[in-house]
Coordinates of C-alpha atoms in Angstrom, one line a residue:
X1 CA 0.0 0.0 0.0
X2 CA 1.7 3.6 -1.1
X3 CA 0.4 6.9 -1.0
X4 CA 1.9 10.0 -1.9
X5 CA 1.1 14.3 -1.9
X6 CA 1.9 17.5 -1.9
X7 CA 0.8 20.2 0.8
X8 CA 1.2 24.0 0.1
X9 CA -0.1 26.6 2.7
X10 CA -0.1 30.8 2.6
X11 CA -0.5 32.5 5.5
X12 CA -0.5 36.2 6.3
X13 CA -0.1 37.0 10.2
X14 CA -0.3 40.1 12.5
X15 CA 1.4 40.1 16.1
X16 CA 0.7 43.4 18.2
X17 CA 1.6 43.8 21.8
X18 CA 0.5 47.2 24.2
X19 CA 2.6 47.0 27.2
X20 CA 0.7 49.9 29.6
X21 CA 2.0 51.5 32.7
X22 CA 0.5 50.9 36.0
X23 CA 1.1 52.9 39.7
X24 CA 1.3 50.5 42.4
X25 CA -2.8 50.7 42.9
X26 CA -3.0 48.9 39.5
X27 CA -4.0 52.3 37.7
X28 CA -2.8 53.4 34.3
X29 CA -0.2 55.8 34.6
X30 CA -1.0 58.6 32.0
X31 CA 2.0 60.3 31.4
X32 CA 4.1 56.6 30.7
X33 CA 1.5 54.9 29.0
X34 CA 1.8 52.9 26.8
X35 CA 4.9 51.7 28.2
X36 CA 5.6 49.6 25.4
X37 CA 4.3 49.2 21.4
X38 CA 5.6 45.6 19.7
X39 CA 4.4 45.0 16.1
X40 CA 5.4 41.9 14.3
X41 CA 3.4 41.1 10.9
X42 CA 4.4 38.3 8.8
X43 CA 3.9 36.4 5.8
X44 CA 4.5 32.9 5.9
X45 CA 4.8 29.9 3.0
X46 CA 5.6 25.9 2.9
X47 CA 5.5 23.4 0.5
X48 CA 6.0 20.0 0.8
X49 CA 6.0 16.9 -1.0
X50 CA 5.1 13.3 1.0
X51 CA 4.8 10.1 0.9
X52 CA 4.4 6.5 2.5
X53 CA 3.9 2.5 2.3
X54 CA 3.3 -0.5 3.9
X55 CA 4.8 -3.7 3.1
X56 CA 3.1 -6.9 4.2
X57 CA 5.9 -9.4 4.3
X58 CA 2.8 -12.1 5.7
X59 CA -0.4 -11.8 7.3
X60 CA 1.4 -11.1 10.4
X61 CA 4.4 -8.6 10.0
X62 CA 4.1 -5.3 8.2
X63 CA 6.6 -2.5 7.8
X64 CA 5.7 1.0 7.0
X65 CA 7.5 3.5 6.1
X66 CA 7.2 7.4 5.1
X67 CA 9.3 10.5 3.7
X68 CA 8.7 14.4 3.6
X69 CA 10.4 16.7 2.4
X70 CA 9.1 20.6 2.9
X71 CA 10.4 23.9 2.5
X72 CA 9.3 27.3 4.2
X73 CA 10.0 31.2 3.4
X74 CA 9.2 34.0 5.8
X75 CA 9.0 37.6 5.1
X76 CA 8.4 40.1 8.4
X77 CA 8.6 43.4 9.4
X78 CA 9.3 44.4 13.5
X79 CA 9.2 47.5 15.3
X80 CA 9.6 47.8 18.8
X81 CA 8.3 51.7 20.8
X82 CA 9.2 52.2 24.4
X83 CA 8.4 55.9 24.4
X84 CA 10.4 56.8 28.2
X85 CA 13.4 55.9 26.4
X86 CA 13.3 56.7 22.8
X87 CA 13.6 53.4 21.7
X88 CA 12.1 53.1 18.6
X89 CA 13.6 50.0 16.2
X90 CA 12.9 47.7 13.7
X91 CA 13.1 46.4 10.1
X92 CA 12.5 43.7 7.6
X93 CA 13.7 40.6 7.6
X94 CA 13.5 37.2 6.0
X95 CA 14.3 33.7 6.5
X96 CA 14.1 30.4 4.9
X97 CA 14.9 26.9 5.2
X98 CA 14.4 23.2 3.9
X99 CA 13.6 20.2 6.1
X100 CA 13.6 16.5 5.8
X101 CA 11.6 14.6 7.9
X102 CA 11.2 10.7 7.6
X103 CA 8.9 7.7 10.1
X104 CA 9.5 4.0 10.1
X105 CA 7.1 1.4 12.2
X106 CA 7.3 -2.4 12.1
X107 CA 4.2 -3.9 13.1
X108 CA 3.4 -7.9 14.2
X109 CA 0.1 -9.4 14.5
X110 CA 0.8 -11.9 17.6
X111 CA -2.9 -13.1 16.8
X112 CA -6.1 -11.5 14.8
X113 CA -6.7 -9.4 18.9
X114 CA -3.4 -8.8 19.4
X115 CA -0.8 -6.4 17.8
X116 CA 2.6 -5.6 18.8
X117 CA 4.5 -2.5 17.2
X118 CA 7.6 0.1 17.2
X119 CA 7.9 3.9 15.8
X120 CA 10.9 6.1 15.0
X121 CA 9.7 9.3 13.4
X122 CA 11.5 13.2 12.9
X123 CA 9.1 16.6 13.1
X124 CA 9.7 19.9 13.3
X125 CA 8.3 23.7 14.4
X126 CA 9.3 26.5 12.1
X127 CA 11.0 29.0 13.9
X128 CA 10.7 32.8 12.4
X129 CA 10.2 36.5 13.1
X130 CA 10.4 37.6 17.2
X131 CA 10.1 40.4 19.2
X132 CA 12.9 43.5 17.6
X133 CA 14.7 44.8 21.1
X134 CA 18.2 45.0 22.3
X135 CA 20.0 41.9 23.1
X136 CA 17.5 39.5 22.1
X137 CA 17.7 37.6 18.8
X138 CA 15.8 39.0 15.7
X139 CA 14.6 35.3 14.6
X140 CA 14.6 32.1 16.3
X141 CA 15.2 28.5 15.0
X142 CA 13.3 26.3 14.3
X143 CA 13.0 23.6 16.4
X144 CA 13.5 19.4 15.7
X145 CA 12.4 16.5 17.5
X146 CA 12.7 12.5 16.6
X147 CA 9.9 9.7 18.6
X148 CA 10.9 6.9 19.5
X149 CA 7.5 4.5 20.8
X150 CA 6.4 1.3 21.1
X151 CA 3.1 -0.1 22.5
X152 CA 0.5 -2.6 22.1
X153 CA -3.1 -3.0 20.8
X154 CA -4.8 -6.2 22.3
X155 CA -8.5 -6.8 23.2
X156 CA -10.3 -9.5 25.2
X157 CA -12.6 -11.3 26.3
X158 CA -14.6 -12.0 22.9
X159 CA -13.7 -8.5 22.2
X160 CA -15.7 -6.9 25.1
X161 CA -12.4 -5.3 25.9
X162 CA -9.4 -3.3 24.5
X163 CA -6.8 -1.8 25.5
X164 CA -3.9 0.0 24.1
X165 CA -0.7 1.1 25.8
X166 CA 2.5 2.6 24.9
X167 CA 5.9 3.8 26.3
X168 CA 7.3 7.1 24.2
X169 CA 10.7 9.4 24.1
X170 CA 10.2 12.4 22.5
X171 CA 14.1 14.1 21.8
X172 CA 14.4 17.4 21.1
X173 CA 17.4 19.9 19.8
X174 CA 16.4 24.0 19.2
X175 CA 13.3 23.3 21.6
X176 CA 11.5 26.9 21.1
X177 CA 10.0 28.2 24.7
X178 CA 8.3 31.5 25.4
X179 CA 10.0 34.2 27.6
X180 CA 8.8 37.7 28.8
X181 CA 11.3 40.2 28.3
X182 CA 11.7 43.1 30.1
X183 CA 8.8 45.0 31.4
X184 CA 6.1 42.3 30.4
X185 CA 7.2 42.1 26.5
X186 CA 6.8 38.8 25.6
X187 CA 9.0 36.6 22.9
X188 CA 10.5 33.3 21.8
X189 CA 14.1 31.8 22.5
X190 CA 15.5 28.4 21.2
X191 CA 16.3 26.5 24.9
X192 CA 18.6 23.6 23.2
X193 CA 17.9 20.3 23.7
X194 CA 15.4 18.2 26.0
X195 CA 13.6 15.1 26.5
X196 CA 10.2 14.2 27.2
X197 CA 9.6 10.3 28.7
X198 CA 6.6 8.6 29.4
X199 CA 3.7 6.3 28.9
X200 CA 0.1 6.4 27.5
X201 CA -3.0 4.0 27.8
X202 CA -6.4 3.7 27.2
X203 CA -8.8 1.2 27.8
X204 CA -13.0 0.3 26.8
X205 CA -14.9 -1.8 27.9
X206 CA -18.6 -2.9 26.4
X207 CA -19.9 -4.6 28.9
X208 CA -23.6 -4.0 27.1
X209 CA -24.9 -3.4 23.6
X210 CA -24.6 0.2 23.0
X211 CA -22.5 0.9 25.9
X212 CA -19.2 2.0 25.9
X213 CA -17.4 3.0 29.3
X214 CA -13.6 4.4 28.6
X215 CA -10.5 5.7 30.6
X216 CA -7.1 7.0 29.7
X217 CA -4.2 8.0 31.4
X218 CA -1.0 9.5 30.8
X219 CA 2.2 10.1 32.4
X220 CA 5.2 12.8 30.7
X221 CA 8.6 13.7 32.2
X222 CA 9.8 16.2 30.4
X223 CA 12.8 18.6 31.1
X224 CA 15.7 20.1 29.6
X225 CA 19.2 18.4 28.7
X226 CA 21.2 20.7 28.3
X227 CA 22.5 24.0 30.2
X228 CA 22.3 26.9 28.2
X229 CA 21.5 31.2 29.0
X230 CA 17.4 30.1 28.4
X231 CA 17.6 26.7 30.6
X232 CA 19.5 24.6 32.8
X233 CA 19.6 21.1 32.7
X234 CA 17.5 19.3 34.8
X235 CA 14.6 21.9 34.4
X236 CA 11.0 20.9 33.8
X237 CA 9.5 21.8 30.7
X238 CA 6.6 24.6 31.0
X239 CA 2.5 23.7 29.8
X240 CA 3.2 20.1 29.8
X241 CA 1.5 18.0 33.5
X242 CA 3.4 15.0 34.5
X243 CA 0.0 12.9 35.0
X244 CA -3.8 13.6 33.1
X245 CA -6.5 11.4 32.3
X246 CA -9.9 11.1 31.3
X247 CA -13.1 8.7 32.2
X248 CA -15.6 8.1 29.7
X249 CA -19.2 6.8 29.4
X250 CA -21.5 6.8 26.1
X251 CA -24.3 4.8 25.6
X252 CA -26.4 4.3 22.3
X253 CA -29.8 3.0 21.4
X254 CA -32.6 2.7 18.6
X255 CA -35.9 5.2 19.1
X256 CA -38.8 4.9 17.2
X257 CA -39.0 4.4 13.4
X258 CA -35.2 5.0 12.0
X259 CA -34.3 7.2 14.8
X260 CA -30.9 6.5 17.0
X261 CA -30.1 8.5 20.1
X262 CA -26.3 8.4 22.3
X263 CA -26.0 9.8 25.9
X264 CA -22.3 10.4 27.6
X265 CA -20.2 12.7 29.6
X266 CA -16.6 12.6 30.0
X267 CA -14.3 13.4 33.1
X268 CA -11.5 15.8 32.0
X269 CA -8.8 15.8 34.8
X270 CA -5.5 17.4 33.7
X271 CA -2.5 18.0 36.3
X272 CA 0.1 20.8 38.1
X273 CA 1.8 22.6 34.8
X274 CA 4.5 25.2 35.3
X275 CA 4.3 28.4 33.2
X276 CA 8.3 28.5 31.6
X277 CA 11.1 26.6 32.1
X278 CA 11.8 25.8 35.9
X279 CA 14.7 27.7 36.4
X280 CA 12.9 31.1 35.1
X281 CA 12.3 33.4 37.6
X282 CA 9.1 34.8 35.9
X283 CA 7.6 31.0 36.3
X284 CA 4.8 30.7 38.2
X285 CA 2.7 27.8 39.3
X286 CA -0.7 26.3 37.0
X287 CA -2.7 24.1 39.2
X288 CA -4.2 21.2 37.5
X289 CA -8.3 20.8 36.9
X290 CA -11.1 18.4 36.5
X291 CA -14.1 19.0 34.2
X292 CA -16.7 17.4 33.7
X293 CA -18.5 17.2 30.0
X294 CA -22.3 16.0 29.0
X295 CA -23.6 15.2 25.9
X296 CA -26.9 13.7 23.9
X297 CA -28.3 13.4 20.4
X298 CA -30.8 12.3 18.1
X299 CA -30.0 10.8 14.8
X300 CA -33.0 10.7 12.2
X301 CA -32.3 8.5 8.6
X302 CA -28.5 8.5 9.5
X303 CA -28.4 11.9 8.6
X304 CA -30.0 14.3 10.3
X305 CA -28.8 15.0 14.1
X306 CA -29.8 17.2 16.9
X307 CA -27.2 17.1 19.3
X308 CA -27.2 19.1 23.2
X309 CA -24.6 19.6 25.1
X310 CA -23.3 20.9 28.9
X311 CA -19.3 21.9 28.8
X312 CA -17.5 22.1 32.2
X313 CA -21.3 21.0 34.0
X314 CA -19.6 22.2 37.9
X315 CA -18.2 25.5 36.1
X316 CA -15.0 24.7 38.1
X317 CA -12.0 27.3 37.7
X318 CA -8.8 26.5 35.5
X319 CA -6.5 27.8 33.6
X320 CA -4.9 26.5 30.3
X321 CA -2.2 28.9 30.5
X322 CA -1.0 31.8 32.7
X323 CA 2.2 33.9 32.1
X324 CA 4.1 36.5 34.5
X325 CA 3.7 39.4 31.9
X326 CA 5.9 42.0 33.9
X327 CA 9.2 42.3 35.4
X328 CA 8.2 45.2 37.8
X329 CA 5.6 45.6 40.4
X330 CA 2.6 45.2 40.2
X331 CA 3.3 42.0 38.7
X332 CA 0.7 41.3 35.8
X333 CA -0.3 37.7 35.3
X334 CA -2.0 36.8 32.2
X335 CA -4.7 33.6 31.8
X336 CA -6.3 31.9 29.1
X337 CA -8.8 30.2 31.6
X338 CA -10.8 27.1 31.2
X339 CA -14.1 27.3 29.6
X340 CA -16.8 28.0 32.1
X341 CA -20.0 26.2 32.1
X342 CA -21.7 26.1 28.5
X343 CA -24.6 25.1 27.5
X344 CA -25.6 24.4 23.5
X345 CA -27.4 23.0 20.8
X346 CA -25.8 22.0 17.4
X347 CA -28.0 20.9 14.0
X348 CA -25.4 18.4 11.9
X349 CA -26.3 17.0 8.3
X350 CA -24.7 14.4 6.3
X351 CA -24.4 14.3 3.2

């Protein structure tokens, strides 16, 4: 089995920061403010050609591989104000650059329920245009990482269970973090290398026709590798928790006439994060939260469904990210918090 394509993407991007002035009551400053004025727009292209196949030496052992190989040009323009000092810099840049990326995974069927199987693959982040101020690099690099996992797919019981598990290294060199720079402006850096080691599973049970209960769990140790001025070895990675997990229940079943209907809710629960690398003294703690999700529908003909749903049911408080914007007092933290409690209705056709 072979496949192969092409992907092409064009993408036009706008970055603006206002850094404003506060007194120590929290109030805007008049006379300072804005403190700070970052503009960063950007045009951004790749194009890449792919492909990949599986080989099936038997019914039991397959080998897959796959190949890409992409290119991507930036153009940007950056100018930095911070009015109380008369700084007021910029210019246009541009960078480029070609990247090959490749994936290889054996795979043996122990028996038609059980499946054995290893991954080695490559990926990369562009890097690009950053924040234009003194001392701080123009562009960052991009950033390169290469998989290794291996897990298993089995399921039991005359199929009333499955189960799917897998231990993972992720290796990274160039790993791209965010910093805040002075007085709350915000860029990227390239933090060298890193490693992130763990495990991942997930198992179902159907213990009744048209039921489905679920749970998944997984465990990451990430941190950095290597000592350099944006981390220090040993440091935890930021936004990634060491433990999260979810608990699942959906249930389906026939209504009248050639109408279906499904009922479920899920149990988010995601742990601790840290906001940047360990060692920054702008990190700051992210607790971990639990959500929970509920959901229903009604499918008419196989095509037409009314679905309702609850998000976050408890409205509990969390936050996705958070970031220590300032380097001065007041200190000014910004969140992206969890959705609170919503509540909708969706009309879906297929076609």
């Amino acid at each position: 089995e072979w496949m192969v394509g092409f992907f092409y993407t064009d993408e036009d991007n706008t970055h603006n920061q206002i850094v404003h002035a506060f007194d120590a009551s929290g109030n805007i400053i008049d006379a300072l403010d804005p403190f700070a004025i970052v503009t960063l727009p950007n045009k951004y292209t790749e194009y890449a050609l792919f492909g990949n196949a599986t080989y099936k030496f038997n019914d039991r052992f397959y080998l897959t591989g796959g190949m890409r190989w992409a290119k991507n040009e930036q153009t940007f323009s950056q100018t930095t104000e911070i009015p109380l000092i008369g700084l007021n810099i910029g210019g246009p840049g541009e960078s480029e650059e070609g990247v090959f990326t490749y994936s290889i995974s054996p795979q043996y069927n122990i028996n038609r329920d059980t499946m054995v199987y290893a991954r080695i693959a490559s990926g990369y982040r562009p890097g690009g245009p950053n924040v234009a101020l003194p001392g701080f690099p123009s562009t960052v690099d991009s950033e390169t990482v290469t998989s290794y996992e291996a897990g298993v797919k089995a399921r039991f019981l005359d199929r009333m269970v499955s189960l799917d598990a897998a231990v993972f290294l992720l290796d990274w060199n160039d790993l791209i973090v965010g910093q805040a720079f002075a007085n709350g402006i915000n860029g990227l850096v390239n933090a060298g290398t890193a490693k992130s080691k763990g495990f991942e599973a997930a198992l179902f049970v159907y213990p009744a026709p048209g039921l489905t209960l679920g749970a998944n769990f997984a465990y990451a140790d990430a941190t950095c590798t290597e000592t350099t001025p944006n981390c220090t070895d040993g440091d935890r990675l930021p936004s990634i928790p060491k433990a999260s997990g979810a608990v699942t229940a959906n249930y389906d079943f026939p209504l009248s006439g050639s109408a279906e209907a499904r009922v479920g809710g899920a149990l988010r629960i995601v742990g601790d994060r840290i906001s940047a690398v360990e060692s920054d003294p702008l990190m700051i703690p992210i607790d971990g939260y639990t959500a929970l999700d509920l959901n229903g529908s009604v499918t008419f003909d196989n095509k037409w469904t009314l679905r309702a749903y609850v998000r976050n049911v408890f409205d509990a408080e969390g936050r996705i990210t958070s970031n220590n914007a300032a380097t001065v007092n007041p200190g000014f933290i910004s969140t992206v918090p969890l959705q609170p409690r919503t509540i909708g209705l969706a009309a879906e056709v297929s076609f």
